[in-house]
C-alpha cells in the first residue's frame, strides 16, 4: 500500500490512523472513532494502517509512536498530525476545519 | 548515571504534551530513544521469551528496551497448542495480548527493528546497533532471538510447514489423531518421532528420503509393527493451501497422506551471540547456566535458542532470565 494509491481512491481528505495490534491505546482510539464513524467519514476518508504490516508507509509519515493520526489532503500534504488518543469532539473539530 | 526513578520522570516529562492526565497510557512509543540513555537491559527478540522476561523486569522497574524484528518462527502456524490458558489460540493473538500487557509497564520500551551487531564497551556496558544505524546502550543484553528451521528443499514442503508438515507431536499431534501419517526422517530421529506418533494413529509409514539407517533392533520393531519404510527420494508434496494430500517420489510412485512429522535441522537465527563469544552446545543451542546466563558475563539468553521448543518453555526461561538479571541489577544498585 502506498499513499498515492490511497489518495487516488479517495474523494475527500484522508485520515490515516496508524495502529498496532498489540497497542491498548490504539484499540481505545478505534473504539472512540467507531462510535462516531459516520460523523467522521462525512469529513474524511478513514484509513487504518497497521504499522507492523506497513513499515514503509509508517516510515514515510515518520510514525514513532502509536496511535498516530495523520490528516492528508488530496494533494498529499499533511494538514495535521496527532499522537495519542483524543476525545471525539476534538477530533471532529480538527478534521472539519 | 540516571537512576531508575529519574528515568521514569524523564520519560513522563518527554511525553507531557499529550492531553490525557496519565500520558504514558495514551500511546506507545515505537521508535525514538535518546542515544545517551543507558538501559538496564536490552532484549533482542520480542516474541514470547523476550516479552516474558520484559514482564518480570518491567515489574521490577528495570529500564528495558525490546528490539524486535517481528518474525516469530511460528508465524505460519494457524493455532498454538499445549500452552495452558491459550490452547488453540492463534500465535499472533497470543503475542498481541502479551505485548499489550507488557508495554503497560512504563519502563519497558518496544521498537520494531533489526539488530545488526552488539559491541562490548570498555566500561562494562553493551552497545547495540540497529540496521538503521542507531545505537542503544545497556548494562545487560538478553537474547531471545530463537531458531531458524532449515526447511527441506522439497517442492511444497515450505507451503505445508506448520500446517500439515509439523515438527512436534506435543504441539500439534492431537489435532491429527487417526490421520494417515508419514514420518519424514531417518535413523534415531525417525524412530523417536515414530514412538511419539504411535499413540495418535495406527496409519503410519516412514519416509527416509534416501537409504534407511536404522539399528537392527529398531528395524525389528518397525517390521513387527508392520510399518512400511519407503527409501525412494521425494520430489514433491502435493497440497491444497498447505494441507498435504500426497507424497510424490522420484520413481513417480505416490503415497496418500494427511499429515507429515518432520523435524528439519535448526540453526541459531542470530549469529550475534556467537560473534560476542557465546558458546553453543553440541545441539547448536546457546549454552546457558541455570540462571540463563551465557558463557559471556551479563549476556543472557532464553527461549527456543536455549531450550526445548515450546511456548510454555519460552515463557518459563524468559521469566527465569528476567529474575536473574534483576537480581544482579539489584545487587549492583544496592551495594553502590
Coordinates of C-alpha atoms in Angstrom, one line a residue:
Chain A
X1 CA 0.0 0.0 0.0
X2 CA 1.4 3.4 -0.8
X3 CA 0.0 6.9 -0.2
X4 CA -0.6 7.6 -3.9
X5 CA -2.9 4.6 -4.3
X6 CA -4.8 5.6 -1.1
X7 CA -5.2 9.2 -2.3
X8 CA -6.3 8.1 -5.8
X9 CA -9.1 6.1 -4.4
X10 CA -10.2 8.8 -2.0
X11 CA -12.7 11.6 -2.8
X12 CA -12.1 13.5 0.4
X13 CA -9.0 14.2 2.6
X14 CA -7.7 11.0 4.2
X15 CA -7.3 10.4 7.9
X16 CA -4.6 7.8 8.3
X17 CA -5.0 6.1 11.6
X18 CA -1.7 4.3 12.4
X19 CA -2.1 1.5 14.9
X20 CA -0.6 -1.8 16.2
X21 CA -2.5 -4.9 17.1
X22 CA -0.7 -5.1 20.4
X23 CA -1.3 -1.5 21.4
X24 CA -4.0 -0.9 24.1
X25 CA -4.4 2.8 23.5
X26 CA -4.9 2.1 19.7
X27 CA -7.8 -0.1 20.5
X28 CA -9.3 2.6 22.7
X29 CA -9.0 5.2 19.9
X30 CA -10.5 2.8 17.4
X31 CA -13.5 2.4 19.7
X32 CA -13.8 6.1 20.1
X33 CA -13.8 6.7 16.4
X34 CA -16.1 3.7 15.6
X35 CA -18.8 5.1 17.9
X36 CA -19.0 8.2 15.7
X37 CA -17.7 6.8 12.5
X38 CA -20.5 8.3 10.4
X39 CA -19.7 11.8 11.5
X40 CA -16.0 11.2 11.0
X41 CA -16.4 9.9 7.4
X42 CA -18.6 12.9 6.5
X43 CA -15.4 14.9 6.6
X44 CA -12.7 12.4 5.7
X45 CA -12.0 9.0 4.4
X46 CA -10.7 6.9 7.2
X47 CA -7.8 4.5 6.5
X48 CA -6.4 2.3 9.3
X49 CA -2.8 1.2 8.9
X50 CA -1.1 -1.5 10.9
X51 CA 2.5 -0.3 11.5
X52 CA 3.7 -3.9 11.7
X53 CA 2.2 -4.7 8.3
X54 CA 3.1 -1.4 6.6
X55 CA 6.6 -0.4 7.7
X56 CA 7.3 1.6 4.6
X57 CA 4.2 3.8 4.8
X58 CA 4.8 4.2 8.6
X59 CA 8.3 5.3 7.9
X60 CA 7.2 7.8 5.2
X61 CA 5.0 9.5 7.8
X62 CA 7.6 9.3 10.5
X63 CA 5.4 7.3 12.8
X64 CA 7.4 7.0 16.1
X65 CA 4.5 6.1 18.4
X66 CA 1.0 4.6 18.1
X67 CA -1.8 5.5 17.8
X68 CA -0.9 8.4 15.5
X69 CA -3.4 10.0 13.2
X70 CA -2.3 11.9 10.1
X71 CA -4.7 14.0 8.0
X72 CA -3.6 14.2 4.4
X73 CA -5.3 16.3 1.6
X74 CA -5.8 15.1 -2.0
X75 CA -2.6 16.8 -3.0
X76 CA -0.7 14.7 -0.5
X77 CA 0.0 17.5 2.0
X78 CA 0.0 16.7 5.7
X79 CA -2.6 19.0 7.3
X80 CA -2.5 17.7 10.8
X81 CA -0.7 15.0 12.9
X82 CA -1.5 13.8 16.4
X83 CA -0.1 11.1 18.6
X84 CA -2.1 9.5 21.4
X85 CA -5.8 9.2 22.0
X86 CA -8.2 12.2 21.9
X87 CA -11.8 13.0 22.5
X88 CA -14.1 12.6 19.5
X89 CA -15.3 16.2 19.7
X90 CA -11.7 17.5 19.4
X91 CA -11.1 15.1 16.5
X92 CA -14.2 16.2 14.6
X93 CA -13.1 19.9 15.2
X94 CA -9.7 19.1 13.7
X95 CA -10.9 17.3 10.6
X96 CA -13.8 19.6 9.8
X97 CA -11.6 22.7 9.6
Chain B
X1 CA 24.2 7.7 35.9
X2 CA 20.4 8.1 35.7
X3 CA 18.6 6.2 38.4
X4 CA 15.6 4.1 37.5
X5 CA 13.2 6.6 39.1
X6 CA 14.7 9.6 37.4
X7 CA 14.4 7.8 34.1
X8 CA 10.6 7.4 34.6
X9 CA 10.2 11.0 35.5
X10 CA 12.2 11.9 32.4
X11 CA 10.1 9.7 30.1
X12 CA 6.9 11.2 31.6
X13 CA 8.1 14.7 31.0
X14 CA 9.0 14.0 27.4
X15 CA 5.5 13.0 26.6
X16 CA 3.7 15.5 28.7
X17 CA 2.3 17.4 25.7
X18 CA -0.4 14.7 25.5
X19 CA -3.8 15.7 26.7
X20 CA -4.6 12.8 28.9
X21 CA -3.6 13.0 32.5
X22 CA -1.6 9.8 32.5
X23 CA 0.3 10.4 29.3
X24 CA 2.1 7.0 29.4
X25 CA -1.2 5.2 28.9
X26 CA -2.3 7.2 25.9
X27 CA 0.2 6.0 23.4
X28 CA 3.0 3.5 22.9
X29 CA 6.4 4.7 21.6
X30 CA 7.6 2.5 18.8
X31 CA 10.7 4.3 17.7
X32 CA 12.6 7.1 19.4
X33 CA 15.3 7.0 22.1
X34 CA 18.0 9.2 23.4
X35 CA 21.2 7.6 22.3
X36 CA 22.8 8.5 25.6
X37 CA 20.2 6.7 27.6
X38 CA 21.6 3.7 29.5
X39 CA 19.1 0.9 29.7
X40 CA 19.3 -1.8 32.3
X41 CA 18.6 -4.4 29.8
X42 CA 18.2 -4.6 26.1
X43 CA 16.2 -7.6 25.0
X44 CA 16.8 -8.7 21.4
X45 CA 13.8 -10.6 20.2
X46 CA 10.3 -9.7 21.3
X47 CA 8.4 -12.9 21.0
X48 CA 7.2 -15.0 23.9
X49 CA 10.5 -15.5 25.7
X50 CA 11.6 -11.9 25.3
X51 CA 8.3 -10.5 26.4
X52 CA 8.1 -12.8 29.4
X53 CA 11.5 -11.5 30.6
X54 CA 10.4 -7.9 29.9
X55 CA 7.3 -8.5 32.1
X56 CA 9.4 -9.7 35.0
X57 CA 11.9 -6.8 34.5
X58 CA 9.2 -4.2 34.0
X59 CA 7.5 -5.2 37.2
X60 CA 10.8 -4.5 39.0
X61 CA 11.1 -1.1 37.4
X62 CA 14.1 -2.0 35.3
X63 CA 14.7 0.1 32.2
X64 CA 14.1 -2.2 29.4
X65 CA 14.3 -1.8 25.6
X66 CA 12.9 -4.6 23.5
X67 CA 14.2 -4.7 19.9
X68 CA 12.1 -7.0 17.7
X69 CA 12.3 -7.8 14.0
X70 CA 8.7 -9.2 14.2
X71 CA 9.4 -12.6 12.6
X72 CA 8.4 -15.3 15.1
X73 CA 9.2 -18.8 13.9
X74 CA 5.6 -20.0 14.4
X75 CA 4.1 -17.2 12.2
X76 CA 3.0 -19.9 9.7
X77 CA 1.1 -21.9 12.3
X78 CA -2.7 -21.3 12.4
X79 CA -3.1 -22.4 16.0
X80 CA -0.8 -22.7 19.0
X81 CA -1.4 -25.7 21.3
X82 CA -0.2 -27.2 24.6
X83 CA 0.1 -23.9 26.5
X84 CA -2.3 -23.7 29.4
X85 CA -5.0 -21.0 29.1
X86 CA -4.2 -20.3 25.4
X87 CA -4.7 -23.8 23.9
X88 CA -5.8 -23.4 20.3
X89 CA -5.3 -19.7 20.1
X90 CA -3.6 -18.2 17.0
X91 CA 0.1 -17.3 17.8
X92 CA -0.4 -13.7 16.6
X93 CA -3.3 -13.2 19.1
X94 CA -1.2 -14.5 22.0
X95 CA 1.7 -12.2 21.1
X96 CA -0.6 -9.2 20.6
X97 CA -2.1 -9.7 24.1
X98 CA 1.4 -10.3 25.5
X99 CA 2.7 -7.0 24.1
X100 CA -0.3 -5.2 25.3
X101 CA 0.2 -6.5 28.9
X102 CA 4.0 -6.0 28.9
X103 CA 4.0 -2.5 27.4
X104 CA 1.7 -1.2 30.1
X105 CA 4.8 -1.1 32.3
X106 CA 6.2 2.4 32.0
X107 CA 9.9 1.4 32.0
X108 CA 9.5 -1.0 29.1
X109 CA 10.0 0.3 25.5
X110 CA 9.5 -1.7 22.4
X111 CA 10.9 -0.9 18.9
X112 CA 10.3 -2.8 15.8
X113 CA 13.8 -3.0 14.3
X114 CA 16.5 -5.4 13.4
X115 CA 19.8 -5.6 15.3
X116 CA 23.0 -5.6 13.3
X117 CA 25.6 -6.1 15.9
X118 CA 26.4 -5.8 19.6
X119 CA 29.7 -4.5 21.0
X120 CA 31.1 -4.8 24.4
X121 CA 32.5 -1.5 25.5
X122 CA 35.3 -0.8 27.9
X123 CA 33.1 0.5 30.8
X124 CA 31.2 -2.8 31.3
X125 CA 28.3 -1.8 29.0
X126 CA 27.0 -3.1 25.7
X127 CA 26.3 -1.1 22.6
X128 CA 23.6 -2.5 20.4
X129 CA 23.5 -1.3 16.8
X130 CA 20.3 -1.4 14.7
X131 CA 20.2 -1.7 11.0
X132 CA 19.1 1.9 10.8
X133 CA 22.5 2.8 12.4
X134 CA 21.0 3.7 15.7
X135 CA 22.9 2.8 18.9
X136 CA 21.4 1.7 22.2
X137 CA 23.4 1.3 25.4
X138 CA 22.7 -1.3 28.2
X139 CA 24.2 -2.9 31.2
X140 CA 22.8 -6.3 30.2
X141 CA 21.8 -7.9 27.0
X142 CA 19.2 -10.7 26.8
X143 CA 19.0 -12.6 23.6
X144 CA 15.6 -14.2 22.7
X145 CA 16.2 -14.5 19.0
X146 CA 15.1 -18.0 18.5
X147 CA 15.9 -20.6 16.0
X148 CA 15.5 -20.9 12.3
X149 CA 14.2 -24.1 10.6
X150 CA 16.3 -25.3 7.7
X151 CA 13.3 -26.4 5.7
X152 CA 13.9 -29.3 3.4
X153 CA 14.3 -28.3 -0.3
X154 CA 11.3 -30.4 -1.4
X155 CA 8.6 -28.8 -3.6
X156 CA 5.6 -28.0 -1.5
X157 CA 7.4 -28.5 1.9
X158 CA 7.6 -24.9 2.8
X159 CA 3.9 -24.3 2.0
X160 CA 2.8 -27.1 4.3
X161 CA 5.2 -26.2 7.1
X162 CA 3.4 -25.5 10.4
X163 CA 0.1 -26.6 8.9
X164 CA 0.3 -30.3 7.8
X165 CA 4.1 -30.8 7.9
X166 CA 4.7 -30.4 11.6
X167 CA 7.7 -30.8 13.9
X168 CA 6.3 -31.7 17.2
X169 CA 3.6 -34.2 18.3
X170 CA 3.1 -32.3 21.6
X171 CA 2.2 -29.0 20.0
X172 CA 0.1 -30.2 17.0
X173 CA -0.3 -34.1 17.2
X174 CA -3.7 -34.2 19.0
X175 CA -5.3 -32.4 16.1
X176 CA -4.0 -35.1 13.8
X177 CA -5.4 -38.2 15.6
X178 CA -6.2 -41.2 13.4
X179 CA -5.0 -39.5 10.3
X180 CA -2.8 -41.2 7.7
X181 CA 0.6 -40.1 8.9
X182 CA 4.1 -40.2 7.5
X183 CA 7.3 -39.7 9.4
X184 CA 9.7 -37.9 7.2
X185 CA 13.0 -38.7 8.9
X186 CA 15.7 -41.3 9.2
X187 CA 17.6 -43.2 11.9
X188 CA 17.2 -42.3 15.6
X189 CA 15.1 -39.2 14.9
X190 CA 12.6 -41.2 12.8
X191 CA 12.4 -43.9 15.5
X192 CA 11.8 -41.3 18.1
X193 CA 9.1 -39.5 16.1
X194 CA 7.5 -42.9 15.3
X195 CA 7.3 -43.7 19.0
X196 CA 5.7 -40.3 19.8
X197 CA 3.2 -40.6 16.9
X198 CA 2.2 -44.2 17.6
X199 CA -0.4 -43.4 20.4
X200 CA -2.0 -40.9 18.0
X201 CA -2.6 -43.1 14.9
X202 CA -2.1 -46.6 13.5
X203 CA -1.8 -45.4 9.9
X204 CA 1.9 -44.8 9.9
X205 CA 4.7 -45.1 7.4
X206 CA 8.3 -43.9 7.4
X207 CA 9.8 -41.9 4.6
X208 CA 13.6 -41.9 4.8
X209 CA 14.1 -39.9 1.6
X210 CA 17.2 -41.9 0.9
X211 CA 18.8 -45.1 2.2
X212 CA 17.3 -46.1 5.6
X213 CA 19.7 -46.0 8.5
X214 CA 18.2 -48.0 11.5
X215 CA 19.8 -50.2 14.0
X216 CA 18.9 -53.9 13.8
X217 CA 16.8 -53.6 16.9
X218 CA 14.9 -50.6 15.6
X219 CA 14.4 -52.3 12.2
X220 CA 12.9 -55.4 14.0
X221 CA 10.5 -53.4 16.0
X222 CA 9.4 -51.4 12.9
X223 CA 8.9 -54.7 11.0
X224 CA 7.0 -56.3 13.8
X225 CA 4.6 -53.4 13.9
X226 CA 4.1 -53.7 10.2
X227 CA 5.2 -50.2 9.4
X228 CA 6.4 -49.6 5.9
X229 CA 9.7 -47.8 5.2
X230 CA 10.0 -46.0 1.9
X231 CA 13.5 -45.1 0.9
X232 CA 12.8 -43.6 -2.5
X233 CA 13.7 -39.9 -2.6
X234 CA 10.8 -37.5 -2.5
X235 CA 10.2 -35.0 -5.3
X236 CA 7.1 -33.2 -4.2
X237 CA 4.4 -32.8 -1.6
X238 CA 1.1 -32.2 -3.3
X239 CA -1.1 -29.9 -1.2
X240 CA -4.0 -27.5 -1.1
X241 CA -3.2 -24.3 0.8
X242 CA -0.7 -26.1 3.0
X243 CA -2.8 -29.2 3.6
X244 CA -0.8 -32.1 2.2
X245 CA -2.6 -34.8 0.3
X246 CA 0.1 -36.8 -1.5
X247 CA 3.8 -37.5 -1.5
X248 CA 5.3 -37.9 -4.9
X249 CA 8.5 -40.0 -5.2
X250 CA 11.3 -39.9 -7.8
X251 CA 10.1 -43.1 -9.5
X252 CA 6.7 -41.4 -9.9
X253 CA 5.0 -43.6 -7.3
X254 CA 3.0 -41.8 -4.7
X255 CA 1.6 -42.1 -1.2
X256 CA -1.6 -40.6 0.2
X257 CA -1.0 -38.8 3.5
X258 CA -2.8 -36.3 5.7
X259 CA 0.0 -35.3 8.0
X260 CA 3.8 -35.5 8.0
X261 CA 6.0 -35.3 11.0
X262 CA 9.4 -33.8 10.1
X263 CA 12.0 -32.1 12.2
X264 CA 14.4 -30.3 10.0
X265 CA 17.7 -29.1 11.3
X266 CA 17.7 -25.8 13.2
X267 CA 20.3 -23.1 13.4
X268 CA 20.5 -20.0 15.6
X269 CA 18.5 -17.3 13.9
X270 CA 21.0 -14.7 15.0
X271 CA 24.8 -15.1 14.9
X272 CA 25.4 -12.1 17.1
X273 CA 25.7 -14.2 20.3
X274 CA 28.4 -16.2 18.7
X275 CA 30.2 -13.0 17.5
X276 CA 30.2 -11.9 21.1
X277 CA 31.9 -15.1 22.0
X278 CA 28.9 -17.1 23.5
X279 CA 29.4 -20.8 23.3
X280 CA 27.0 -23.2 21.7
X281 CA 26.1 -26.7 22.9
X282 CA 26.6 -29.8 20.7
X283 CA 22.9 -29.5 19.6
X284 CA 23.5 -25.9 18.4
X285 CA 21.7 -24.3 21.3
X286 CA 23.2 -21.4 23.1
X287 CA 25.0 -22.6 26.2
X288 CA 23.5 -21.1 29.4
X289 CA 23.7 -21.8 33.1
X290 CA 20.7 -22.5 35.3
X291 CA 20.2 -18.7 35.5
X292 CA 20.0 -18.4 31.7
X293 CA 23.4 -16.6 31.6
X294 CA 25.5 -17.4 28.6
X295 CA 29.3 -18.1 28.8
X296 CA 29.8 -14.3 28.5
X297 CA 29.1 -12.4 31.7
X298 CA 25.9 -10.2 31.6
X299 CA 24.9 -11.7 28.3
X300 CA 21.7 -13.8 28.8
X301 CA 19.6 -15.9 26.5
X302 CA 16.2 -17.5 26.8
X303 CA 13.5 -19.2 24.7
X304 CA 13.9 -21.6 21.8
X305 CA 17.5 -20.7 21.3
X306 CA 18.4 -22.3 24.6
X307 CA 15.9 -25.0 25.4
X308 CA 13.1 -27.3 24.3
X309 CA 10.9 -25.6 21.7
X310 CA 7.5 -24.7 23.1
X311 CA 5.6 -21.5 24.1
X312 CA 5.5 -22.7 27.7
X313 CA 9.2 -23.3 27.9
X314 CA 9.9 -20.0 26.2
X315 CA 7.9 -18.2 28.8
X316 CA 9.4 -20.1 31.6
X317 CA 13.0 -19.4 30.6
X318 CA 12.2 -15.8 29.8
X319 CA 10.8 -15.3 33.3
X320 CA 13.9 -17.0 34.8
X321 CA 16.2 -14.8 32.8
X322 CA 14.3 -11.7 33.9
X323 CA 14.5 -12.7 37.5
X324 CA 18.3 -13.5 37.3
X325 CA 19.1 -10.2 35.6
X326 CA 17.0 -8.2 38.0
X327 CA 18.8 -9.9 40.9
X328 CA 22.2 -8.9 39.5
X329 CA 21.0 -5.3 38.9
X330 CA 19.6 -5.1 42.5
X331 CA 22.9 -6.3 43.8
X332 CA 24.9 -3.7 41.8
X333 CA 22.5 -0.9 42.8
X334 CA 22.1 -1.8 46.4
X335 CA 25.9 -2.2 47.1
X336 CA 26.9 1.0 45.3

